[in-house]
Short mmCIF file of C-alpha atoms in Angstrom, two decimals:
data_model
loop_
_atom_site.label_atom_id
_atom_site.label_comp_id
_atom_site.label_asym_id
_atom_site.label_seq_id
_atom_site.Cartn_x
_atom_site.Cartn_y
_atom_site.Cartn_z
CA UNK R 1 125.00 134.72 16.91
CA UNK R 2 122.98 131.82 18.22
CA UNK R 3 120.06 134.12 18.97
CA UNK R 4 120.27 135.52 15.46
CA UNK R 5 120.28 132.06 13.95
CA UNK R 6 117.34 131.07 16.13
CA UNK R 7 115.43 134.12 15.01
CA UNK R 8 116.22 133.32 11.39
CA UNK R 9 114.94 129.78 11.86
CA UNK R 10 111.71 131.05 13.40
CA UNK R 11 111.04 133.28 10.40
CA UNK R 12 111.37 130.39 7.96
CA UNK R 13 108.36 128.36 9.04
CA UNK R 14 107.46 125.49 6.76
CA UNK R 15 104.07 126.01 5.12
CA UNK R 16 101.74 123.04 5.47
CA UNK R 17 98.04 122.35 5.03
CA UNK R 18 97.60 122.59 8.80
CA UNK R 19 99.19 126.01 9.33
CA UNK R 20 98.49 127.76 6.01
CA UNK R 21 95.44 129.63 7.39
CA UNK R 22 97.32 130.86 10.45
CA UNK R 23 100.25 132.00 8.32
CA UNK R 24 97.89 133.74 5.91
CA UNK R 25 96.37 135.73 8.80
CA UNK R 26 99.77 136.89 10.08
CA UNK R 27 101.11 137.61 6.57
CA UNK R 28 98.05 139.60 5.48
CA UNK R 29 98.05 141.59 8.73
CA UNK R 30 101.71 142.51 8.17
CA UNK R 31 101.12 143.26 4.51
CA UNK R 32 98.19 145.55 5.35
CA UNK R 33 100.48 147.60 7.60
CA UNK R 34 103.21 147.92 4.96
CA UNK R 35 104.20 151.53 4.14
CA UNK R 36 102.91 151.56 0.56
CA UNK R 37 100.15 149.99 -1.49
CA UNK R 38 102.69 148.35 -3.83
CA UNK R 39 104.56 146.72 -0.95
CA UNK R 40 101.30 145.35 0.43
CA UNK R 41 100.44 143.73 -2.89
CA UNK R 42 103.97 142.34 -3.31
CA UNK R 43 104.01 140.74 0.15
CA UNK R 44 100.61 139.14 -0.45
CA UNK R 45 101.46 137.75 -3.90
CA UNK R 46 104.88 136.53 -2.78
CA UNK R 47 103.32 134.53 0.04
CA UNK R 48 100.80 132.93 -2.34
CA UNK R 49 103.74 131.92 -4.54
CA UNK R 50 105.54 130.46 -1.50
CA UNK R 51 102.47 128.39 -0.70
CA UNK R 52 102.44 126.92 -4.21
CA UNK R 53 106.20 126.29 -4.06
CA UNK R 54 105.63 124.44 -0.80
CA UNK R 55 103.22 122.09 -2.58
CA UNK R 56 99.99 123.61 -1.28
CA UNK R 57 97.23 122.94 -3.83
CA UNK R 58 95.29 125.86 -5.26
CA UNK R 59 92.03 124.43 -3.88
CA UNK R 60 93.56 124.39 -0.39
CA UNK R 61 94.59 128.03 -0.71
CA UNK R 62 91.08 128.89 -1.96
CA UNK R 63 89.53 127.12 1.05
CA UNK R 64 91.77 128.89 3.57
CA UNK R 65 92.00 132.40 2.09
CA UNK R 66 88.44 133.48 2.89
CA UNK R 67 88.88 133.75 6.66
CA UNK R 68 92.21 135.69 6.67
CA UNK R 69 90.83 138.34 4.30
CA UNK R 70 87.71 138.84 6.43
CA UNK R 71 89.85 138.83 9.58
CA UNK R 72 92.08 141.66 8.33
CA UNK R 73 89.06 143.62 7.15
CA UNK R 74 87.26 143.38 10.50
CA UNK R 75 90.31 143.77 12.75
CA UNK R 76 92.12 146.46 10.78
CA UNK R 77 89.77 148.47 8.55
CA UNK R 78 86.69 148.42 10.78
CA UNK R 79 88.70 148.83 14.00
CA UNK R 80 90.52 151.78 12.44
CA UNK R 81 87.13 153.25 11.50
CA UNK R 82 85.83 152.73 15.05
CA UNK R 83 88.94 154.30 16.56
CA UNK R 84 88.51 157.34 14.33
CA UNK R 85 84.91 157.71 15.51
CA UNK R 86 85.95 157.43 19.16
CA UNK R 87 88.67 160.07 18.70
CA UNK R 88 86.12 162.46 17.16
CA UNK R 89 83.62 161.99 19.98
CA UNK R 90 86.15 162.00 22.82
CA UNK R 91 85.94 165.29 24.83
CA UNK R 92 89.27 167.01 25.41
CA UNK R 93 88.14 169.95 27.52
CA UNK R 94 89.15 172.60 24.98
CA UNK R 95 86.43 174.88 23.72
CA UNK R 96 88.02 175.44 20.31
CA UNK R 97 88.41 171.71 19.75
CA UNK R 98 84.80 171.11 20.69
CA UNK R 99 83.78 173.75 18.17
CA UNK R 100 85.80 171.93 15.51
CA UNK R 101 84.06 168.65 16.33
CA UNK R 102 80.65 170.33 16.17
CA UNK R 103 81.59 171.84 12.83
CA UNK R 104 82.56 168.41 11.50
CA UNK R 105 79.31 166.90 12.74
CA UNK R 106 77.28 169.61 11.04
CA UNK R 107 79.03 168.92 7.76
CA UNK R 108 78.55 165.16 7.90
CA UNK R 109 77.73 165.00 4.21
CA UNK R 110 81.41 165.29 3.39
CA UNK R 111 82.98 163.80 6.53
CA UNK R 112 84.02 160.17 6.32
CA UNK R 113 85.50 157.83 8.89
CA UNK R 114 86.72 155.35 6.29
CA UNK R 115 90.53 155.03 6.18
CA UNK R 116 91.91 157.30 3.48
CA UNK R 117 95.70 157.20 3.78
CA UNK R 118 98.29 154.50 3.33
CA UNK R 119 97.01 150.96 3.33
CA UNK R 120 93.24 151.34 3.36
CA UNK R 121 90.24 149.36 2.22
CA UNK R 122 91.49 149.38 -1.38
CA UNK R 123 94.39 147.11 -0.36
CA UNK R 124 92.04 144.34 0.73
CA UNK R 125 89.80 144.83 -2.30
CA UNK R 126 92.80 144.49 -4.60
CA UNK R 127 93.84 141.29 -2.78
CA UNK R 128 90.35 139.90 -3.30
CA UNK R 129 90.12 140.82 -6.99
CA UNK R 130 93.60 139.50 -7.77
CA UNK R 131 92.77 136.24 -5.98
CA UNK R 132 89.47 135.88 -7.85
CA UNK R 133 91.16 136.61 -11.18
CA UNK R 134 93.75 133.93 -10.47
CA UNK R 135 91.22 131.41 -9.10
CA UNK R 136 92.43 131.56 -5.50
CA UNK R 137 89.13 132.89 -4.11
CA UNK R 138 85.37 132.76 -4.58
CA UNK R 139 83.50 135.97 -5.41
CA UNK R 140 81.26 135.48 -2.36
CA UNK R 141 84.13 136.66 -0.12
CA UNK R 142 84.32 139.97 -1.98
CA UNK R 143 80.54 140.48 -1.73
CA UNK R 144 80.62 139.63 1.99
CA UNK R 145 83.29 142.26 2.67
CA UNK R 146 81.39 144.91 0.71
CA UNK R 147 78.17 143.99 2.51
CA UNK R 148 79.84 144.43 5.91
CA UNK R 149 81.39 147.74 4.82
CA UNK R 150 78.05 149.19 3.69
CA UNK R 151 76.21 147.95 6.77
CA UNK R 152 78.58 149.75 9.13
CA UNK R 153 78.72 152.94 7.04
CA UNK R 154 76.65 156.05 7.48
CA UNK R 155 74.65 157.51 4.59
CA UNK R 156 77.40 160.11 4.11
CA UNK R 157 80.04 157.36 3.84
CA UNK R 158 78.12 155.21 1.36
CA UNK R 159 79.25 157.41 -1.52
CA UNK R 160 82.94 156.73 -0.81
CA UNK R 161 82.27 153.05 -0.12
CA UNK R 162 80.38 152.62 -3.39
CA UNK R 163 83.24 154.23 -5.33
CA UNK R 164 85.39 151.19 -4.48
CA UNK R 165 82.78 148.86 -5.99
CA UNK R 166 82.14 151.17 -8.94
CA UNK R 167 85.79 151.17 -10.00
CA UNK R 168 85.80 147.36 -10.04
CA UNK R 169 82.99 147.23 -12.64
CA UNK R 170 85.07 146.30 -15.73
CA UNK R 171 87.09 143.69 -13.78
CA UNK R 172 83.92 142.17 -12.32
CA UNK R 173 82.42 141.81 -15.81
CA UNK R 174 85.64 140.27 -17.16
CA UNK R 175 86.23 137.87 -14.24
CA UNK R 176 83.06 136.94 -12.37
CA UNK R 177 80.35 135.12 -14.39
CA UNK R 178 76.97 136.71 -13.64
CA UNK R 179 74.89 135.54 -16.59
CA UNK R 180 72.45 132.71 -15.92
CA UNK R 181 72.19 129.92 -18.47
CA UNK R 182 71.07 126.32 -18.43
CA UNK R 183 74.66 125.07 -18.10
CA UNK R 184 75.85 127.28 -15.23
CA UNK R 185 72.64 128.51 -13.58
CA UNK R 186 73.33 127.06 -10.13
CA UNK R 187 77.03 127.98 -10.12
CA UNK R 188 76.42 131.60 -11.10
CA UNK R 189 73.51 132.15 -8.70
CA UNK R 190 75.98 132.41 -5.80
CA UNK R 191 77.94 135.05 -7.73
CA UNK R 192 75.02 137.30 -8.69
CA UNK R 193 72.45 136.99 -5.90
CA UNK R 194 74.61 138.43 -3.07
CA UNK R 195 75.58 141.37 -5.30
CA UNK R 196 71.94 142.00 -6.22
CA UNK R 197 71.02 142.01 -2.53
CA UNK R 198 73.83 144.44 -1.67
CA UNK R 199 72.81 146.92 -4.37
CA UNK R 200 69.12 146.54 -3.57
CA UNK R 201 69.79 147.22 0.14
CA UNK R 202 71.76 150.32 -0.82
CA UNK R 203 68.86 151.66 -2.87
CA UNK R 204 66.47 151.05 0.03
CA UNK R 205 68.67 153.04 2.41
CA UNK R 206 69.11 156.03 0.11
CA UNK R 207 66.59 158.86 -0.17
CA UNK R 208 64.98 159.38 -3.57
CA UNK R 209 65.34 163.15 -3.17
CA UNK R 210 68.56 163.93 -1.27
CA UNK R 211 70.54 160.94 -2.66
CA UNK R 212 69.22 160.95 -6.23
CA UNK R 213 72.70 161.14 -7.79
CA UNK R 214 74.09 158.13 -5.90
CA UNK R 215 70.93 156.14 -6.60
CA UNK R 216 71.40 156.93 -10.29
CA UNK R 217 75.03 155.74 -10.19
CA UNK R 218 73.92 152.49 -8.57
CA UNK R 219 71.32 151.96 -11.32
CA UNK R 220 73.97 152.63 -13.98
CA UNK R 221 76.27 150.15 -12.22
CA UNK R 222 73.44 147.60 -12.30
CA UNK R 223 73.13 148.02 -16.05
CA UNK R 224 76.87 147.93 -16.70
CA UNK R 225 77.72 144.66 -14.93
CA UNK R 226 74.63 142.53 -15.48
CA UNK R 227 73.90 141.24 -18.99
CA UNK R 228 70.97 142.66 -20.94
CA UNK R 229 69.29 139.25 -20.79
CA UNK R 230 69.28 139.23 -16.98
CA UNK R 231 65.82 138.76 -15.50
CA UNK R 232 66.35 141.57 -12.99
CA UNK R 233 66.43 144.09 -15.87
CA UNK R 234 63.14 143.04 -17.47
CA UNK R 235 59.46 143.35 -16.70
CA UNK R 236 58.31 139.77 -17.43
CA UNK R 237 54.75 140.37 -16.18
CA UNK R 238 54.35 143.52 -18.32
CA UNK R 239 53.23 145.48 -15.25
CA UNK R 240 52.23 149.11 -15.69
CA UNK R 241 52.92 151.89 -13.26
CA UNK R 242 50.54 152.05 -10.33
CA UNK R 243 51.45 155.64 -9.47
CA UNK R 244 48.31 157.75 -9.04
CA UNK R 245 48.50 161.41 -10.12
CA UNK R 246 46.42 163.81 -8.05
CA UNK R 247 45.23 167.08 -9.58
CA UNK R 248 42.56 169.73 -9.07
CA UNK R 249 38.96 168.65 -9.71
CA UNK R 250 37.45 172.12 -9.34
CA UNK R 251 38.89 175.43 -10.66
CA UNK R 252 40.52 177.53 -7.96
CA UNK R 253 41.04 180.48 -10.28
CA UNK R 254 40.36 181.35 -13.91
CA UNK R 255 43.53 183.43 -14.28
CA UNK R 256 47.14 183.24 -13.21
CA UNK R 257 50.12 185.53 -13.55
CA UNK R 258 51.00 183.56 -16.71
CA UNK R 259 47.63 184.10 -18.44
CA UNK R 260 44.08 182.72 -18.43
CA UNK R 261 43.66 179.10 -17.35
CA UNK R 262 41.80 176.67 -19.62
CA UNK R 263 40.56 174.36 -16.87
CA UNK R 264 39.00 171.90 -19.33
CA UNK R 265 42.38 171.45 -21.01
CA UNK R 266 44.02 171.17 -17.60
CA UNK R 267 41.72 168.29 -16.59
CA UNK R 268 42.20 166.54 -19.93
CA UNK R 269 46.00 166.87 -19.71
CA UNK R 270 46.37 165.41 -16.23
CA UNK R 271 43.42 163.05 -16.69
CA UNK R 272 45.41 161.21 -19.37
CA UNK R 273 47.61 159.82 -16.59
CA UNK R 274 44.66 157.66 -15.53
CA UNK R 275 44.93 155.79 -18.84
CA UNK R 276 48.57 154.96 -18.17
CA UNK R 277 47.81 153.03 -14.98
CA UNK R 278 48.12 149.26 -14.63
CA UNK R 279 44.57 148.16 -15.46
CA UNK R 280 43.34 151.10 -17.52
CA UNK R 281 44.74 149.98 -20.93
CA UNK R 282 42.68 146.78 -20.85
CA UNK R 283 39.56 148.90 -20.46
CA UNK R 284 40.26 150.81 -23.69
CA UNK R 285 38.93 148.24 -26.12
CA UNK R 286 36.42 148.23 -28.94
CA UNK R 287 33.79 146.90 -26.54
CA UNK R 288 33.86 150.06 -24.38
CA UNK R 289 33.04 152.84 -26.85
CA UNK R 290 32.42 155.59 -24.29
CA UNK R 291 35.84 155.29 -22.61
CA UNK R 292 37.59 155.05 -25.94
CA UNK R 293 35.91 158.20 -27.25
CA UNK R 294 36.85 160.11 -24.08
CA UNK R 295 40.46 158.92 -24.37
CA UNK R 296 40.82 159.94 -28.04
CA UNK R 297 39.13 163.28 -27.40
CA UNK R 298 41.56 164.08 -24.57
CA UNK R 299 44.58 162.95 -26.62
CA UNK R 300 43.53 165.06 -29.59
CA UNK R 301 42.88 168.16 -27.45
CA UNK R 302 46.19 167.91 -25.57
CA UNK R 303 48.22 167.30 -28.74
CA UNK R 304 46.51 170.28 -30.45
CA UNK R 305 47.41 172.45 -27.46
CA UNK R 306 51.04 171.35 -27.66
CA UNK R 307 51.13 172.00 -31.40
CA UNK R 308 49.66 175.49 -31.02
CA UNK R 309 51.90 176.53 -28.14
CA UNK R 310 54.50 179.03 -29.32
CA UNK R 311 57.60 180.69 -27.84
CA UNK R 312 59.04 177.42 -26.61
CA UNK R 313 62.07 177.42 -24.36
CA UNK R 314 65.20 175.83 -25.82
CA UNK R 315 66.65 172.70 -24.25
CA UNK R 316 70.29 173.38 -23.40
CA UNK R 317 72.80 170.66 -22.64
CA UNK R 318 75.09 171.38 -19.70
CA UNK R 319 78.81 171.23 -20.44
CA UNK R 320 79.40 169.92 -16.93
CA UNK R 321 78.83 166.17 -17.32
CA UNK R 322 79.00 165.65 -13.55
CA UNK R 323 75.70 167.49 -13.01
CA UNK R 324 72.41 165.72 -13.61
CA UNK R 325 69.04 167.42 -14.06
CA UNK R 326 66.17 165.67 -12.26
CA UNK R 327 62.71 166.89 -13.23
CA UNK R 328 59.69 166.81 -10.94
CA UNK R 329 56.45 168.27 -12.29
CA UNK R 330 53.67 169.83 -10.21
CA UNK R 331 49.98 169.55 -11.10
CA UNK R 332 48.85 173.02 -10.06
CA UNK R 333 46.51 174.57 -12.66
CA UNK R 334 48.29 177.93 -12.30
CA UNK R 335 51.45 176.32 -13.73
CA UNK R 336 49.84 174.72 -16.80
CA UNK R 337 50.61 177.57 -19.22
CA UNK R 338 54.28 177.47 -18.22
CA UNK R 339 54.45 173.67 -18.42
CA UNK R 340 53.04 173.62 -21.94
CA UNK R 341 56.09 175.70 -22.97
CA UNK R 342 58.57 173.75 -20.88
CA UNK R 343 60.55 171.46 -23.25
CA UNK R 344 61.28 168.90 -20.50
CA UNK R 345 57.61 168.65 -19.60
CA UNK R 346 56.59 168.34 -23.26
CA UNK R 347 59.13 165.61 -23.91
CA UNK R 348 58.12 163.74 -20.78
CA UNK R 349 54.42 163.80 -21.69
CA UNK R 350 54.96 163.00 -25.38
CA UNK R 351 57.19 160.02 -24.61
CA UNK R 352 54.57 158.74 -22.16
CA UNK R 353 51.97 158.98 -24.92
CA UNK R 354 54.20 157.26 -27.47
CA UNK R 355 55.09 154.38 -25.14
CA UNK R 356 51.40 153.92 -24.34
CA UNK R 357 50.36 153.94 -28.01
CA UNK R 358 53.14 151.50 -28.86
CA UNK R 359 51.90 149.10 -26.17
CA UNK R 360 48.34 149.36 -27.53
CA UNK R 361 49.32 148.72 -31.16
CA UNK R 362 51.96 146.07 -30.33
CA UNK R 363 50.62 144.35 -27.17
CA UNK R 364 52.76 141.91 -25.18
CA UNK R 365 52.23 139.49 -22.29
CA UNK R 366 48.87 139.31 -20.59
CA UNK R 367 48.01 142.82 -21.82
CA UNK R 368 45.96 142.18 -24.98
CA UNK R 369 43.58 145.06 -25.84
CA UNK R 370 41.03 144.37 -28.57
CA UNK R 371 41.30 147.13 -31.19
CA UNK R 372 39.50 147.39 -34.50
CA UNK R 373 41.00 148.98 -37.64
CA UNK R 374 39.41 152.38 -36.91
CA UNK R 375 40.99 152.56 -33.44
CA UNK R 376 44.40 151.49 -34.72
CA UNK R 377 44.17 154.20 -37.40
CA UNK R 378 43.40 156.82 -34.73
CA UNK R 379 46.41 155.73 -32.69
CA UNK R 380 48.67 155.90 -35.75
CA UNK R 381 47.52 159.49 -36.41
CA UNK R 382 48.33 160.42 -32.81
CA UNK R 383 51.73 158.71 -33.13
CA UNK R 384 52.59 160.76 -36.25
CA UNK R 385 51.74 164.00 -34.43
CA UNK R 386 53.84 162.96 -31.44
CA UNK R 387 56.85 162.15 -33.63
CA UNK R 388 56.59 165.57 -35.28
CA UNK R 389 56.47 167.34 -31.89
CA UNK R 390 59.40 165.30 -30.57
CA UNK R 391 61.47 166.20 -33.62
CA UNK R 392 60.79 169.90 -33.01
CA UNK R 393 62.06 169.50 -29.43
CA UNK R 394 65.51 168.56 -30.71
CA UNK R 395 67.10 167.25 -33.94
CA UNK R 396 67.16 163.44 -34.00
CA UNK R 397 65.28 163.04 -30.72
CA UNK R 398 62.20 161.55 -32.39
CA UNK R 399 64.40 158.94 -34.11
CA UNK R 400 66.04 158.12 -30.77
CA UNK R 401 62.63 157.41 -29.19
CA UNK R 402 61.53 155.37 -32.21
CA UNK R 403 64.65 153.17 -32.14
CA UNK R 404 64.33 152.68 -28.37
CA UNK R 405 60.75 151.45 -28.75
CA UNK R 406 61.71 149.15 -31.63
CA UNK R 407 64.31 147.52 -29.41
CA UNK R 408 61.63 146.78 -26.84
CA UNK R 409 60.26 144.17 -29.24
CA UNK R 410 63.46 142.14 -28.69
CA UNK R 411 62.29 141.36 -25.14
CA UNK R 412 59.03 139.77 -26.28
#
């Protein structure tokens, strides 16, 4: 009986400012190991309530909660991940088992060593979000945990790790202030900058070809949580693309399996890309007549070719919303006849032209081309042809492009 009473007394430790951090570590470790997710959350929230009932100020809890959360993450989640890796790599002397391990290693795109069952990483993330929503924790702790998770994850595991962050999007927008203004610029910098660095580091690690889908999801996440007015989403210097397009300078053949090749048209079509480069638009002014005449001649020839091309393929929208179509065009002259009929290629080229014309007629920033009335009239004629071709590529698509370009003026 005495032992039982002594044990009972030991369990009821008074919570003070001096021992609150230590008690948080032990409580969170126990809560992480609870059988269910709900029990983990209940144990955590009950202890926070006990701290407040014991007279511990909210600011004191906020000061002391950062370390226990990081401690549980590093000593439970990451150690569990490391143990899983060691178990996979540990030889057991059985040929069949070794074959299974090799099979898993070969399929590393789907294999993950992140904890999946019971109390996993989502438990700690929920603790963090609940604490931030109730003003018990700074957002920097959440970003630090995500940063550590991504740094110790393989490329194959980043997809699962990012899903945790992706699901928090609406709660992040509702709870964590990310918009910079004159009143809260300094305070919000510590909320947004670590998150920007995390997402930027992720994009740098991912391949533009093999990880295109995840990169796209990260970009969508960027746009969904940061306000439209955020500087990271704008191009304040009005910089143009510096991507150089390489194409054939001399004809390799006058015919292809898709018909005769008009090499002059081919050079004009791909030569237009030179005008879309960073410094080229400034050179197309009324003071440089020769370059302007070449530009308008090429535009008129290419648009005429697009207008006269018949038997167009039809753009079909996939019913499977999980699949994304990423287009990459080749500059081989033997493919030109096919590309002129390809609706994706036509749309891509026409939108490029329309954006370029819009920037010439409505210049912004340091880009200020000098155009006379005759040149502006020529550009307006080209714009009308482009709108007509875009409308033929799909009902309402031309209006969609027009509205999108009109909204660009809001950034000026």
